[in-house]
XYZ file of C-alpha atoms in Angstrom:
657
model
C 2.323 42.919 -50.455
C 2.714 44.843 -47.187
C 6.142 46.005 -48.304
C 4.824 47.219 -51.649
C 1.889 49.074 -50.097
C 4.186 50.752 -47.558
C 6.408 51.964 -50.392
C 3.415 53.343 -52.301
C 2.353 55.250 -49.181
C 5.770 56.872 -49.005
C 6.714 55.147 -45.755
C 10.079 53.656 -44.904
C 10.297 50.036 -46.162
C 9.570 47.483 -43.454
C 12.720 45.528 -44.298
C 15.656 45.913 -46.666
C 17.487 42.587 -46.438
C 16.790 38.915 -47.116
C 18.134 35.676 -45.639
C 17.499 32.724 -47.945
C 18.277 29.016 -47.498
C 18.316 27.242 -50.875
C 17.814 23.464 -50.776
C 17.843 21.551 -54.099
C 17.788 17.770 -53.364
C 19.728 15.738 -55.947
C 18.845 12.045 -56.378
C 21.900 10.554 -58.074
C 20.525 6.975 -57.877
C 17.388 7.785 -59.851
C 19.450 9.613 -62.431
C 21.804 6.634 -62.786
C 18.875 4.321 -63.535
C 18.323 6.357 -66.671
C 21.997 6.479 -67.595
C 22.462 10.039 -66.390
C 24.989 11.628 -64.086
C 24.393 14.977 -62.406
C 27.754 16.684 -62.433
C 26.950 20.051 -60.837
C 24.055 22.143 -59.575
C 24.202 25.926 -59.866
C 21.657 28.711 -59.440
C 21.665 32.154 -60.975
C 19.583 34.561 -58.940
C 18.842 38.256 -58.744
C 17.474 40.316 -55.869
C 15.943 43.765 -55.511
C 17.111 44.259 -51.931
C 20.281 46.084 -50.848
C 21.559 43.063 -48.938
C 20.889 39.341 -49.389
C 22.475 36.429 -47.546
C 22.062 33.128 -49.415
C 23.000 29.699 -48.018
C 23.213 26.632 -50.304
C 22.777 23.168 -48.808
C 25.247 20.353 -49.518
C 28.069 18.411 -47.934
C 29.445 21.822 -47.053
C 27.112 24.799 -46.639
C 28.117 27.534 -49.045
C 27.181 31.094 -48.049
C 27.100 34.074 -50.386
C 26.600 37.710 -49.396
C 25.201 39.834 -52.196
C 24.970 43.594 -51.904
C 24.011 46.695 -53.842
C 27.203 48.757 -54.310
C 25.123 51.943 -54.078
C 24.154 50.978 -50.515
C 27.302 49.183 -49.265
C 30.935 49.663 -50.120
C 33.308 46.709 -50.485
C 34.951 47.273 -47.086
C 31.656 47.102 -45.174
C 30.429 44.138 -47.236
C 33.637 42.222 -46.437
C 33.190 43.074 -42.768
C 29.610 41.777 -42.795
C 30.764 38.496 -44.295
C 33.604 38.164 -41.771
C 31.244 38.964 -38.903
C 28.752 36.330 -40.079
C 31.486 33.686 -40.056
C 32.596 34.899 -36.615
C 29.066 34.478 -35.250
C 28.707 30.989 -36.733
C 31.914 29.929 -34.973
C 30.680 31.475 -31.705
C 27.405 29.519 -32.004
C 29.040 26.120 -32.390
C 31.801 26.738 -29.852
C 29.281 27.439 -27.081
C 25.882 26.006 -28.114
C 24.624 26.387 -24.523
C 25.049 30.181 -24.587
C 21.979 32.446 -24.959
C 21.759 34.184 -28.326
C 21.638 37.552 -26.541
C 25.003 36.781 -24.941
C 26.802 36.206 -28.235
C 29.679 38.621 -28.819
C 28.892 41.298 -31.385
C 32.476 42.242 -32.211
C 35.530 40.377 -33.347
C 38.711 41.100 -31.413
C 40.023 43.283 -34.219
C 36.765 45.245 -34.394
C 36.774 45.834 -30.645
C 40.310 47.248 -30.791
C 39.406 49.417 -33.777
C 36.278 50.888 -32.162
C 38.141 51.569 -28.931
C 40.793 53.441 -30.897
C 38.232 55.433 -32.897
C 36.233 56.431 -29.836
C 39.145 57.429 -27.602
C 40.030 61.110 -27.737
C 43.186 60.617 -25.715
C 44.001 61.325 -22.092
C 42.673 64.487 -20.538
C 45.247 67.212 -20.051
C 45.737 68.839 -16.669
C 42.368 70.503 -16.050
C 42.316 74.231 -16.840
C 39.406 76.468 -15.922
C 37.701 78.965 -18.205
C 39.339 81.716 -16.131
C 42.816 80.229 -16.614
C 42.295 79.986 -20.378
C 41.675 83.742 -20.559
C 44.204 84.820 -17.917
C 47.051 82.904 -19.564
C 46.407 84.732 -22.835
C 46.151 88.108 -21.063
C 49.579 87.561 -19.478
C 51.084 86.207 -22.700
C 49.858 89.008 -24.995
C 48.409 91.902 -22.943
C 48.504 94.336 -25.856
C 46.713 92.062 -28.316
C 43.102 92.820 -29.225
C 40.666 90.716 -27.186
C 37.256 92.298 -27.911
C 36.016 94.133 -31.001
C 32.775 96.077 -30.678
C 30.841 98.245 -33.125
C 33.024 101.312 -32.512
C 35.679 100.300 -29.996
C 38.322 97.654 -29.337
C 39.718 96.382 -26.036
C 43.058 94.673 -25.414
C 43.482 91.551 -23.311
C 45.000 93.702 -20.545
C 42.003 96.077 -20.562
C 39.456 93.268 -20.434
C 41.488 91.515 -17.736
C 41.556 94.659 -15.568
C 37.853 95.415 -15.903
C 36.761 91.844 -15.222
C 39.083 91.696 -12.179
C 37.397 94.832 -10.793
C 33.881 93.508 -11.393
C 34.804 90.117 -9.912
C 35.984 91.886 -6.743
C 32.647 93.733 -6.503
C 30.649 90.568 -7.105
C 32.661 88.814 -4.411
C 31.794 91.647 -2.015
C 28.116 90.892 -2.733
C 28.612 87.300 -1.602
C 29.458 85.645 -4.925
C 31.951 82.863 -4.340
C 32.717 79.363 -5.612
C 29.440 77.641 -6.465
C 27.275 80.797 -6.450
C 24.988 81.154 -9.464
C 24.798 84.610 -11.069
C 22.144 85.385 -13.671
C 23.227 87.465 -16.682
C 20.443 88.949 -18.809
C 22.248 91.100 -21.371
C 21.900 91.537 -25.119
C 24.773 90.616 -27.425
C 27.639 93.045 -26.914
C 31.012 93.442 -25.174
C 29.285 93.819 -21.779
C 27.932 90.268 -22.062
C 31.453 88.858 -22.474
C 32.792 91.015 -19.644
C 29.987 89.819 -17.348
C 30.663 86.166 -18.203
C 34.359 86.489 -17.310
C 33.717 88.561 -14.173
C 31.242 86.029 -12.778
C 33.685 83.173 -13.310
C 36.622 85.137 -11.889
C 34.544 85.662 -8.743
C 34.213 81.872 -8.594
C 30.539 81.921 -9.571
C 28.583 80.017 -12.178
C 27.315 82.008 -15.139
C 23.580 81.642 -15.913
C 22.592 83.252 -19.255
C 19.009 84.533 -19.476
C 18.108 85.810 -22.943
C 16.337 89.191 -22.485
C 14.321 88.441 -25.641
C 12.627 85.482 -23.929
C 9.110 85.959 -22.503
C 9.131 87.465 -19.033
C 7.367 84.385 -17.599
C 10.136 82.109 -18.848
C 12.831 84.401 -17.467
C 10.989 84.353 -14.150
C 10.921 80.545 -14.105
C 14.682 80.345 -14.663
C 15.342 82.937 -11.950
C 13.146 81.126 -9.433
C 14.256 77.591 -10.342
C 17.995 78.338 -10.276
C 17.925 80.380 -7.063
C 20.351 82.995 -8.417
C 22.001 85.250 -5.834
C 22.768 88.157 -8.177
C 21.111 89.183 -11.444
C 22.992 91.399 -13.927
C 20.703 93.054 -16.492
C 20.390 95.723 -19.145
C 17.985 97.784 -17.009
C 16.365 97.817 -13.579
C 12.937 97.680 -15.238
C 13.657 94.434 -17.091
C 15.087 92.810 -13.973
C 12.177 93.893 -11.833
C 9.569 92.579 -14.280
C 11.005 89.073 -14.384
C 11.834 88.950 -10.698
C 8.403 90.285 -9.788
C 6.654 87.395 -11.542
C 9.036 84.998 -9.807
C 7.904 86.441 -6.477
C 11.303 87.872 -5.568
C 10.657 91.620 -5.395
C 11.551 91.841 -1.697
C 13.854 88.862 -1.443
C 15.995 86.654 -3.614
C 18.544 87.954 -6.128
C 20.268 91.314 -5.911
C 19.396 93.009 -9.220
C 22.018 95.294 -10.787
C 23.114 96.676 -14.115
C 26.819 96.497 -14.935
C 27.097 100.277 -14.551
C 25.483 100.099 -11.122
C 27.852 97.312 -10.129
C 30.831 99.390 -11.285
C 29.671 102.383 -9.206
C 28.914 100.290 -6.132
C 31.408 101.171 -3.363
C 33.676 98.415 -2.176
C 33.542 97.654 1.545
C 36.693 98.152 3.580
C 38.888 95.094 3.629
C 37.327 93.569 0.491
C 39.196 90.365 -0.295
C 40.235 88.991 -3.659
C 37.957 86.081 -4.669
C 39.300 82.539 -4.644
C 39.568 81.368 -8.277
C 37.464 78.385 -9.326
C 38.777 74.831 -9.461
C 38.339 72.542 -12.524
C 35.435 70.674 -10.930
C 33.583 73.845 -9.880
C 30.492 74.880 -11.799
C 31.336 77.114 -14.778
C 27.852 77.800 -16.126
C 24.242 76.705 -15.878
C 22.228 76.674 -19.129
C 18.511 75.918 -19.404
C 17.257 73.902 -22.363
C 13.855 72.605 -23.431
C 12.469 69.821 -21.226
C 10.472 66.768 -22.333
C 8.303 66.904 -19.197
C 7.013 70.399 -19.927
C 9.489 72.540 -17.965
C 12.993 73.700 -18.923
C 15.927 71.950 -17.285
C 19.222 73.480 -16.224
C 22.439 71.689 -17.202
C 25.358 72.113 -14.774
C 28.665 72.320 -16.665
C 32.012 72.398 -14.859
C 35.230 74.160 -15.811
C 37.125 70.924 -16.462
C 35.786 70.443 -19.985
C 36.246 74.066 -21.062
C 40.033 74.004 -21.012
C 40.085 70.702 -22.923
C 37.747 72.066 -25.588
C 39.669 75.326 -25.983
C 42.892 73.384 -26.640
C 41.210 70.912 -29.031
C 39.603 73.666 -31.096
C 42.820 75.641 -31.388
C 44.576 72.518 -32.732
C 41.806 71.260 -35.027
C 40.882 74.686 -36.454
C 44.446 75.936 -36.785
C 43.436 79.154 -34.998
C 46.088 81.872 -34.731
C 46.234 85.093 -32.689
C 45.569 87.171 -35.808
C 42.147 85.523 -36.302
C 38.921 87.385 -35.621
C 36.172 85.134 -34.227
C 32.505 86.108 -34.608
C 30.153 86.024 -31.603
C 26.870 85.070 -33.271
C 24.863 82.714 -31.025
C 22.231 83.691 -28.466
C 23.572 83.778 -24.904
C 21.065 81.040 -23.944
C 22.670 78.702 -26.502
C 25.937 77.060 -25.402
C 27.491 77.770 -28.796
C 27.991 81.312 -27.438
C 30.424 79.856 -24.878
C 32.158 77.918 -27.660
C 32.697 81.165 -29.587
C 34.396 82.761 -26.583
C 36.623 79.705 -26.115
C 37.493 79.620 -29.827
C 38.853 83.166 -29.540
C 40.427 83.353 -26.076
C 41.825 79.812 -26.231
C 44.063 80.902 -29.112
C 44.728 84.523 -28.146
C 42.512 85.747 -31.003
C 40.028 88.651 -31.037
C 36.315 88.101 -30.369
C 34.087 90.221 -32.623
C 30.835 91.205 -30.875
C 28.441 93.041 -33.227
C 25.541 95.125 -31.888
C 22.244 93.394 -31.014
C 19.985 92.558 -33.914
C 19.443 89.884 -36.537
C 22.513 88.252 -38.028
C 21.253 86.256 -40.978
C 21.332 86.532 -44.769
C 22.690 89.819 -46.112
C 23.184 91.212 -42.586
C 25.447 88.315 -41.669
C 27.322 88.612 -44.972
C 27.994 92.312 -44.329
C 29.159 91.529 -40.788
C 31.618 88.883 -42.001
C 33.103 91.364 -44.438
C 33.036 94.489 -42.239
C 34.780 92.866 -39.280
C 37.106 90.680 -41.406
C 35.954 87.550 -39.595
C 38.418 84.658 -39.935
C 36.603 81.995 -37.877
C 32.932 81.508 -37.065
C 30.418 78.812 -36.193
C 27.097 79.092 -38.046
C 24.087 76.732 -37.881
C 23.417 75.240 -41.352
C 19.947 76.792 -41.602
C 21.473 80.237 -41.064
C 24.414 79.538 -43.386
C 21.932 78.634 -46.134
C 20.633 82.217 -46.034
C 24.073 83.799 -46.551
C 24.687 84.762 -50.182
C 27.575 83.078 -51.925
C 30.442 85.437 -52.550
C 34.053 86.278 -51.839
C 34.868 86.291 -48.122
C 38.654 86.625 -48.260
C 39.245 86.658 -44.487
C 37.002 83.665 -43.663
C 39.594 80.915 -43.301
C 37.742 78.504 -40.985
C 34.003 77.849 -41.078
C 32.431 75.617 -38.418
C 28.880 74.301 -38.775
C 26.943 72.630 -36.007
C 23.796 72.412 -33.862
C 21.840 70.632 -36.613
C 22.352 68.365 -39.620
C 24.356 69.952 -42.429
C 23.319 69.103 -46.009
C 25.952 68.189 -48.590
C 24.904 71.140 -50.752
C 26.214 73.609 -48.162
C 29.527 71.760 -48.003
C 29.814 71.917 -51.787
C 29.185 75.660 -51.700
C 31.311 76.690 -48.714
C 34.148 74.155 -48.281
C 36.290 75.087 -51.322
C 39.017 77.551 -50.430
C 38.763 77.249 -46.633
C 38.748 74.762 -43.772
C 35.164 73.707 -43.044
C 34.457 71.566 -39.965
C 31.286 69.932 -38.644
C 30.958 70.121 -34.834
C 28.695 67.968 -32.694
C 27.800 68.113 -29.029
C 24.835 68.424 -26.663
C 24.896 70.954 -23.817
C 25.456 68.081 -21.376
C 29.009 67.390 -22.568
C 30.505 70.910 -22.610
C 29.421 72.115 -26.019
C 31.361 69.845 -28.406
C 32.136 66.129 -28.120
C 33.426 65.620 -31.658
C 34.818 67.582 -34.581
C 35.013 66.322 -38.139
C 38.087 66.268 -40.312
C 38.100 69.151 -42.820
C 35.039 68.601 -45.018
C 35.359 67.864 -48.717
C 32.751 68.268 -51.416
C 30.690 65.383 -52.689
C 29.105 63.778 -49.637
C 27.114 64.214 -46.450
C 29.401 65.504 -43.698
C 30.189 63.238 -40.720
C 30.152 64.593 -37.166
C 33.727 63.499 -36.708
C 36.126 62.208 -34.082
C 36.261 62.796 -30.312
C 37.890 65.939 -28.944
C 40.781 65.595 -26.517
C 39.807 63.936 -23.235
C 36.503 62.569 -24.590
C 35.282 58.976 -25.087
C 32.614 58.148 -27.663
C 30.721 54.845 -27.456
C 28.076 53.615 -29.908
C 26.000 51.087 -27.968
C 22.924 48.892 -28.359
C 20.080 48.653 -25.841
C 22.141 46.249 -23.762
C 24.980 48.811 -23.541
C 27.182 46.686 -25.825
C 29.348 48.280 -28.535
C 27.903 47.770 -32.008
C 30.142 47.057 -35.021
C 31.263 49.743 -37.434
C 28.553 50.686 -39.924
C 25.811 49.564 -37.522
C 23.476 52.161 -36.006
C 23.468 52.536 -32.225
C 22.928 55.214 -29.588
C 25.823 57.548 -28.819
C 27.136 57.681 -25.250
C 29.797 60.252 -24.315
C 32.284 60.131 -21.450
C 35.315 62.093 -20.369
C 36.272 65.482 -18.984
C 33.400 67.368 -20.609
C 30.499 65.404 -19.102
C 28.281 67.772 -17.113
C 27.574 67.339 -13.433
C 23.886 66.720 -14.207
C 20.593 68.646 -14.163
C 19.936 71.302 -11.536
C 17.420 69.985 -8.997
C 16.489 66.999 -11.212
C 18.177 63.989 -9.596
C 15.841 61.456 -11.249
C 16.469 62.799 -14.743
C 20.194 63.030 -14.005
C 20.289 59.342 -13.011
C 18.414 58.420 -16.201
C 20.675 60.295 -18.629
C 24.067 60.107 -16.859
C 24.918 56.435 -16.395
C 27.888 54.536 -14.999
C 30.472 53.655 -17.640
C 30.195 49.854 -18.095
C 33.706 49.637 -19.559
C 35.683 50.033 -16.353
C 36.748 53.678 -16.558
C 35.111 54.474 -13.233
C 33.426 57.535 -14.764
C 30.041 58.317 -16.223
C 28.611 58.332 -19.726
C 25.993 60.777 -20.964
C 23.272 59.073 -22.960
C 22.697 61.485 -25.845
C 19.619 59.946 -27.493
C 21.335 60.473 -30.866
C 21.569 57.542 -33.288
C 24.931 57.310 -35.070
C 27.305 54.858 -36.755
C 31.024 54.661 -37.408
C 32.060 54.949 -41.058
C 35.058 53.157 -42.576
C 37.259 56.224 -42.000
C 36.653 56.119 -38.232
C 34.339 59.143 -38.128
C 30.796 59.220 -36.744
C 27.808 59.743 -39.013
C 24.587 61.164 -37.553
C 21.459 59.120 -38.382
C 18.607 60.500 -36.247
C 17.056 60.528 -32.783
C 16.025 57.702 -30.459
C 13.302 59.948 -28.974
C 11.063 62.835 -30.042
C 13.587 65.629 -29.500
C 14.159 67.836 -32.561
C 16.617 70.510 -33.598
C 15.375 73.503 -35.530
C 17.568 76.435 -36.606
C 20.181 75.293 -34.094
C 17.870 75.135 -31.077
C 17.171 71.909 -29.209
C 13.396 71.537 -28.790
C 11.366 69.018 -26.797
C 7.881 68.853 -28.397
C 6.562 67.665 -25.025
C 7.259 71.076 -23.484
C 5.213 72.830 -26.176
C 2.423 70.247 -25.863
C 2.283 70.851 -22.101
C 2.005 74.597 -22.688
C -0.845 74.040 -25.178
C -2.945 71.804 -22.912
C -2.480 74.331 -20.092
C -4.528 76.828 -22.160
C -8.253 76.703 -21.203
C -10.310 74.883 -23.800
C -7.491 72.691 -25.143
C -7.931 69.032 -24.248
C -5.340 67.356 -26.481
C -2.203 68.608 -28.176
C 0.537 67.304 -30.434
C 3.565 69.056 -31.898
C 5.773 67.894 -34.730
C 8.239 69.227 -37.303
C 7.081 69.112 -40.912
C 8.919 69.761 -44.149
C 6.118 69.907 -46.689
C 8.347 71.965 -48.991
C 12.130 71.436 -49.395
C 14.049 73.651 -47.002
C 10.879 74.695 -45.189
C 11.139 72.789 -41.885
C 8.755 74.271 -39.342
C 7.014 73.431 -36.086
C 3.336 72.570 -36.430
C 0.935 72.279 -33.497
C -2.317 70.298 -33.366
C -5.034 70.833 -30.754
C -8.431 69.285 -29.988
C -10.961 69.235 -27.186
C -12.694 72.564 -27.385
C -13.169 75.756 -29.416
C -9.812 77.312 -30.114
C -8.540 80.095 -32.355
C -5.109 79.297 -33.804
C -3.980 82.935 -33.795
C -4.870 83.452 -30.133
C -3.244 80.123 -29.190
C 0.016 81.225 -30.778
C -0.149 84.560 -28.951
C -0.661 82.784 -25.617
C 2.301 80.481 -26.317
C 4.465 83.472 -27.265
C 3.876 84.879 -23.784
C 5.502 81.866 -22.119
C 7.777 80.197 -24.683
C 10.779 81.509 -26.646
C 9.986 82.463 -30.230
C 11.792 79.419 -31.663
C 9.373 77.134 -29.744
C 6.127 78.738 -30.968
C 4.634 76.634 -33.821
C 4.506 78.410 -37.169
C 0.918 77.233 -37.558
C -1.617 75.503 -35.302
C -4.237 73.112 -36.703
C -7.531 72.569 -34.854
C -8.824 68.959 -34.996
C -11.884 67.170 -33.691
C -9.517 64.724 -32.001
C -5.789 64.041 -32.084
C -5.324 60.675 -33.882
C -4.052 57.839 -31.696
C -2.318 54.533 -32.343
C -3.915 51.283 -31.060
C -1.836 51.575 -27.869
C -3.144 55.063 -27.135
C -0.153 57.160 -28.233
C -0.307 60.057 -30.665
C -0.226 58.781 -34.239
C 2.109 61.342 -35.781
C 1.807 59.780 -39.232
C -1.929 60.433 -39.211
C -1.599 64.142 -38.395
C -2.791 66.086 -41.458
C -0.659 68.566 -43.357
C -1.594 72.136 -42.438
C -2.968 74.643 -44.885
C 0.111 76.806 -45.139
C -1.965 79.471 -46.869
C -3.652 80.146 -43.546
C -0.388 81.602 -42.265
C -1.219 84.847 -44.063
C -4.095 85.370 -41.640
C -1.885 85.217 -38.542
C 0.584 87.643 -37.054
C 3.959 85.915 -36.810
C 5.670 87.081 -33.614
C 9.115 85.536 -34.038
C 12.171 87.807 -34.348
C 12.800 89.191 -37.801
C 16.017 87.173 -38.140
C 14.074 83.902 -37.897
C 11.378 85.087 -40.316
C 14.017 86.216 -42.817
C 15.770 82.877 -42.765
C 12.581 80.874 -43.272
C 11.169 83.151 -45.989
C 14.414 83.382 -47.931
C 14.875 79.604 -47.853
C 11.307 78.835 -48.931
C 11.225 81.467 -51.692
C 14.606 80.407 -53.061
C 13.460 76.762 -53.126
C 10.161 77.537 -54.822
C 11.704 79.867 -57.398
C 14.695 77.620 -58.040
C 17.211 80.420 -57.475
C 20.320 80.568 -55.316
C 19.211 83.302 -52.925
C 16.424 85.746 -52.202
C 16.691 89.109 -50.470
C 14.033 90.110 -47.919
C 13.609 93.874 -47.798
C 12.421 96.282 -45.130
C 9.320 97.181 -47.162
C 8.121 93.577 -46.837
C 8.123 93.804 -43.052
C 6.593 97.287 -43.112
């Protein structure tokens, strides 16, 4: 009854398997008294559950495993039956052993999982700087950067970044020094990234589109020594809020740095080592404040080599720089290009989504790009003759996009949190007709799917993904407690550490990982990693708000959006969103905020997310949406196309006017 009512309410079924022991006593003596002999006893049964294990009593216990072929394939069903027999043997061999200590894997399964999760030995560690410099020496005349109206060769970029690195070194930038870079998308951003690393420093991207208060927090928290910006005004505004007008970082534009005279006897900077910090990127934090992830150079060289091999990248490719600088996919784009001696295309600042992105792909003859699925969904189908490799990542990719984009090109699904140097796994080339897996480990990476006791779970069984190897970050800047919680000692004798991702996955029969969901409340929306707790903390910090909850809803297909709920005092949703927009990036501001008398709670006092009401989406027309146009375009086009049942929808300038 409970199961049926849960199904009617639209909830996930409470259980989906049965274990049944059938016992039919047979009294042969009584039958013989009446001249009868019972020759055989059989039972014909049916079940409505995907998996049923039935045991029949007798001189020998007969066990049958019945399964729905739509839910389990023959290989996994056979493995379940073999594993059941393995566990029965383990029980009787050591009846004194605790159930929790029973082995989960057969010997063959253990060997198979070890093979699947091992990305091979790490190569000799190469730094980000070495990846670029090797290509500059190998092909100095090849095109390295393509801007809106100019191109630069590897030799030209190498010379300019060497000069800027020398000037940064004269300012005190050396190995381990953090340098903030707050520049819009463009060739200067790439030049700054390389110059900082050549000086031995760690690159800290600060998106100039972020609220000034958030920029100020990152500047103050990271303790940057030098801040490179678009303008003195922008640098001063953020630094002023951080309380560093008269002290703290030296604030310069790239032009000012170029004109700055070099002191006599200026020395060439010492290049970074593989274990030196390469970059520091801040992501959303569950405790209410952003956290900086410290990534070393060691994983960058490994990833550059793996991508060149798996994508088949050639020097004649043009790679699109699409991601925001505050998103580590922007680093992946640079590695995809420079790791293979290809050209990096850097369009002017502005939205790259829908028709704009389509025009960019065609205009610059892009051959390789990584695009979040939600952005790819906005790009009109058409003929893109130069696009030979398409990488999706940062969020789950629906099968429909694979069906539309995979034919005629190599399409790959990439997976990886910031904490493991951008990408931990890459799928095999995707084929139409199924949900895409997140793939196999990149070179030098170990993938482990573990239960709560840190034991490997069998193939097909859901567990939490732990990642080890060369790409594991050093930890979180100034957050030793959180670092110890998420970066744990490898229990399998490697002597290294594993990063606990919080992602729930399982191995499929082909030895590739499939993404299932999250073990915590973290969400991904339009490629950005979001901790609802950080938004909730910002809401309750607003006077008059006593309680807050934030969740992602998809009340219409393709219309995933953040929704905020507040209670505890008079509050105007429009003004709440404006206050959040002053402190949080646009992608973290809820699309709509619902005012409640009280936030519903479970019996143990936690927010009852299932009881949160659906918002009145019609109310959105009364509010001013402050997100960048690119985000609005993507959401509107997706929702309109879904509602109208058409393939794509154009959003025109007159709409925004």
